[in-house]
Amino acid sequence: GAVVSQHPSWVICKSGTSVKIECRSLDFQATTMFWYRQFPKQSLMLMATSNEGSKATYEQGVEKDKFLINHASLTLSTLTVTSAHPEDSSFYICSARDVGTSGISEQYFGPGTRLTVT
Amino acid sequence: GQNIDQPTEMTATEGAIVQINCTYQTSGFNGLFWYQQHAGEAPTFLSYNVLDGLEEKGRFSSFLSRSKGYSYLLLKELQMKDSASYLCAVREVANTNAGKSTFGDGTTLTVKP
């Protein structure tokens, strides 16, 4: 099946610094990638939809200037958490849709990145 | 928008059958997904329904009724490793918002010996 990787898998940073998380589709091309955030014992919350070559679409309540998303190629999207604060500590998960399949076109999830802001 | 409801927790016995229900109210519908998520891990795809009826895949089956806004995930011959959170997700119409999916809060299933 299709593979999506994320890097780093976990990161600890100091309050006020910025952190970049990479999401890559390893064996397929993805025009659309999704970024989710998940707090402990809660479900996935969609943050933004990332489209290759265009600006990301952010969900209501998500600050686009704080969570910078870049989708520069069909296999890479990045999420940068700027001026991180402890309340940004969460599990960040990306997913990608395989444009090559004519069937289900399911979303493939990356393994997630656990961010801890101290 | 989307409103997705599923039970918070369920408990079942190893070897038994369990049914996890999901009801949804949506402004658009382009398919319903079920995912399994173990603690601390990302979700993994289980099933997809876009037409009414039952889709069977080994020990897992998923059912959809679009007119009722209802789906269920059926797990047979439960194993201890099936203890996980099960997420129901509805995808919006593909030509809006790139077909994003909205997730329910998940059902935490505990399988006991």
PDB file of C-alpha atoms in Angstrom, chain A residues 32 34 36 38 43-44 46 49 51 59 91 93 97 104-107 109-111 114, chain B residues 33 35 37 40-43 45 48 87 91 94 97-101 103-106:
ATOM      1  CA  THR A  32      -3.821  17.091  -1.716  1.00  0.00           C
ATOM      2  CA  PHE A  34      -4.300  17.134   5.015  1.00  0.00           C
ATOM      3  CA  TYR A  36      -4.549  17.129  11.558  1.00  0.00           C
ATOM      4  CA  GLN A  38      -4.932  15.329  17.917  1.00  0.00           C
ATOM      5  CA  SER A  43     -10.285  12.642  17.786  1.00  0.00           C
ATOM      6  CA  LEU A  44      -8.490  14.057  14.814  1.00  0.00           C
ATOM      7  CA  LEU A  46      -8.492  18.913  10.632  1.00  0.00           C
ATOM      8  CA  THR A  49      -5.971  21.177   3.468  1.00  0.00           C
ATOM      9  CA  ASN A  51      -2.908  21.708  -2.250  1.00  0.00           C
ATOM     10  CA  GLU A  59     -10.223  25.376   9.021  1.00  0.00           C
ATOM     11  CA  PHE A  91       0.195  14.955  18.012  1.00  0.00           C
ATOM     12  CA  ILE A  93      -0.667  13.884  11.697  1.00  0.00           C
ATOM     13  CA  ARG A  97      -4.637  11.265  -1.166  1.00  0.00           C
ATOM     14  CA  ILE A 104     -11.304   4.430  -3.418  1.00  0.00           C
ATOM     15  CA  SER A 105      -8.873   7.328  -3.315  1.00  0.00           C
ATOM     16  CA  GLU A 106      -8.452   6.842   0.389  1.00  0.00           C
ATOM     17  CA  GLN A 107      -6.331   8.939   2.613  1.00  0.00           C
ATOM     18  CA  PHE A 109      -1.830   8.674   7.086  1.00  0.00           C
ATOM     19  CA  GLY A 110       1.675   9.422   8.162  1.00  0.00           C
ATOM     20  CA  PRO A 111       2.926   8.041  11.477  1.00  0.00           C
ATOM     21  CA  ARG A 114       4.564  14.391  18.668  1.00  0.00           C
TER      22      ARG A 114
ATOM     23  CA  PHE B  33     -14.489   5.626   6.096  1.00  0.00           C
ATOM     24  CA  TYR B  35     -10.164   3.775  10.644  1.00  0.00           C
ATOM     25  CA  GLN B  37      -6.124   3.869  15.744  1.00  0.00           C
ATOM     26  CA  GLY B  40      -0.007   6.915  20.214  1.00  0.00           C
ATOM     27  CA  GLU B  41      -0.179   5.844  16.599  1.00  0.00           C
ATOM     28  CA  ALA B  42      -1.703   7.283  13.438  1.00  0.00           C
ATOM     29  CA  PRO B  43      -4.968   5.883  12.084  1.00  0.00           C
ATOM     30  CA  PHE B  45      -7.579   2.488   6.962  1.00  0.00           C
ATOM     31  CA  TYR B  48     -14.771   2.582   2.721  1.00  0.00           C
ATOM     32  CA  LEU B  87     -12.921   6.354  13.943  1.00  0.00           C
ATOM     33  CA  ARG B  91     -15.929  12.761   3.199  1.00  0.00           C
ATOM     34  CA  ALA B  94     -15.031  15.939  -3.818  1.00  0.00           C
ATOM     35  CA  ASN B  97     -12.652  21.497   0.035  1.00  0.00           C
ATOM     36  CA  ALA B  98     -10.730  18.865  -1.911  1.00  0.00           C
ATOM     37  CA  GLY B  99     -12.949  16.151  -0.479  1.00  0.00           C
ATOM     38  CA  LYS B 100     -11.837  16.573   3.102  1.00  0.00           C
ATOM     39  CA  SER B 101     -13.015  14.117   5.694  1.00  0.00           C
ATOM     40  CA  PHE B 103     -13.891  12.552  11.850  1.00  0.00           C
ATOM     41  CA  GLY B 104     -16.122  11.423  14.668  1.00  0.00           C
ATOM     42  CA  ASP B 105     -14.722  11.412  18.189  1.00  0.00           C
ATOM     43  CA  GLY B 106     -13.925   7.728  17.959  1.00  0.00           C
TER      44      GLY B 106
END
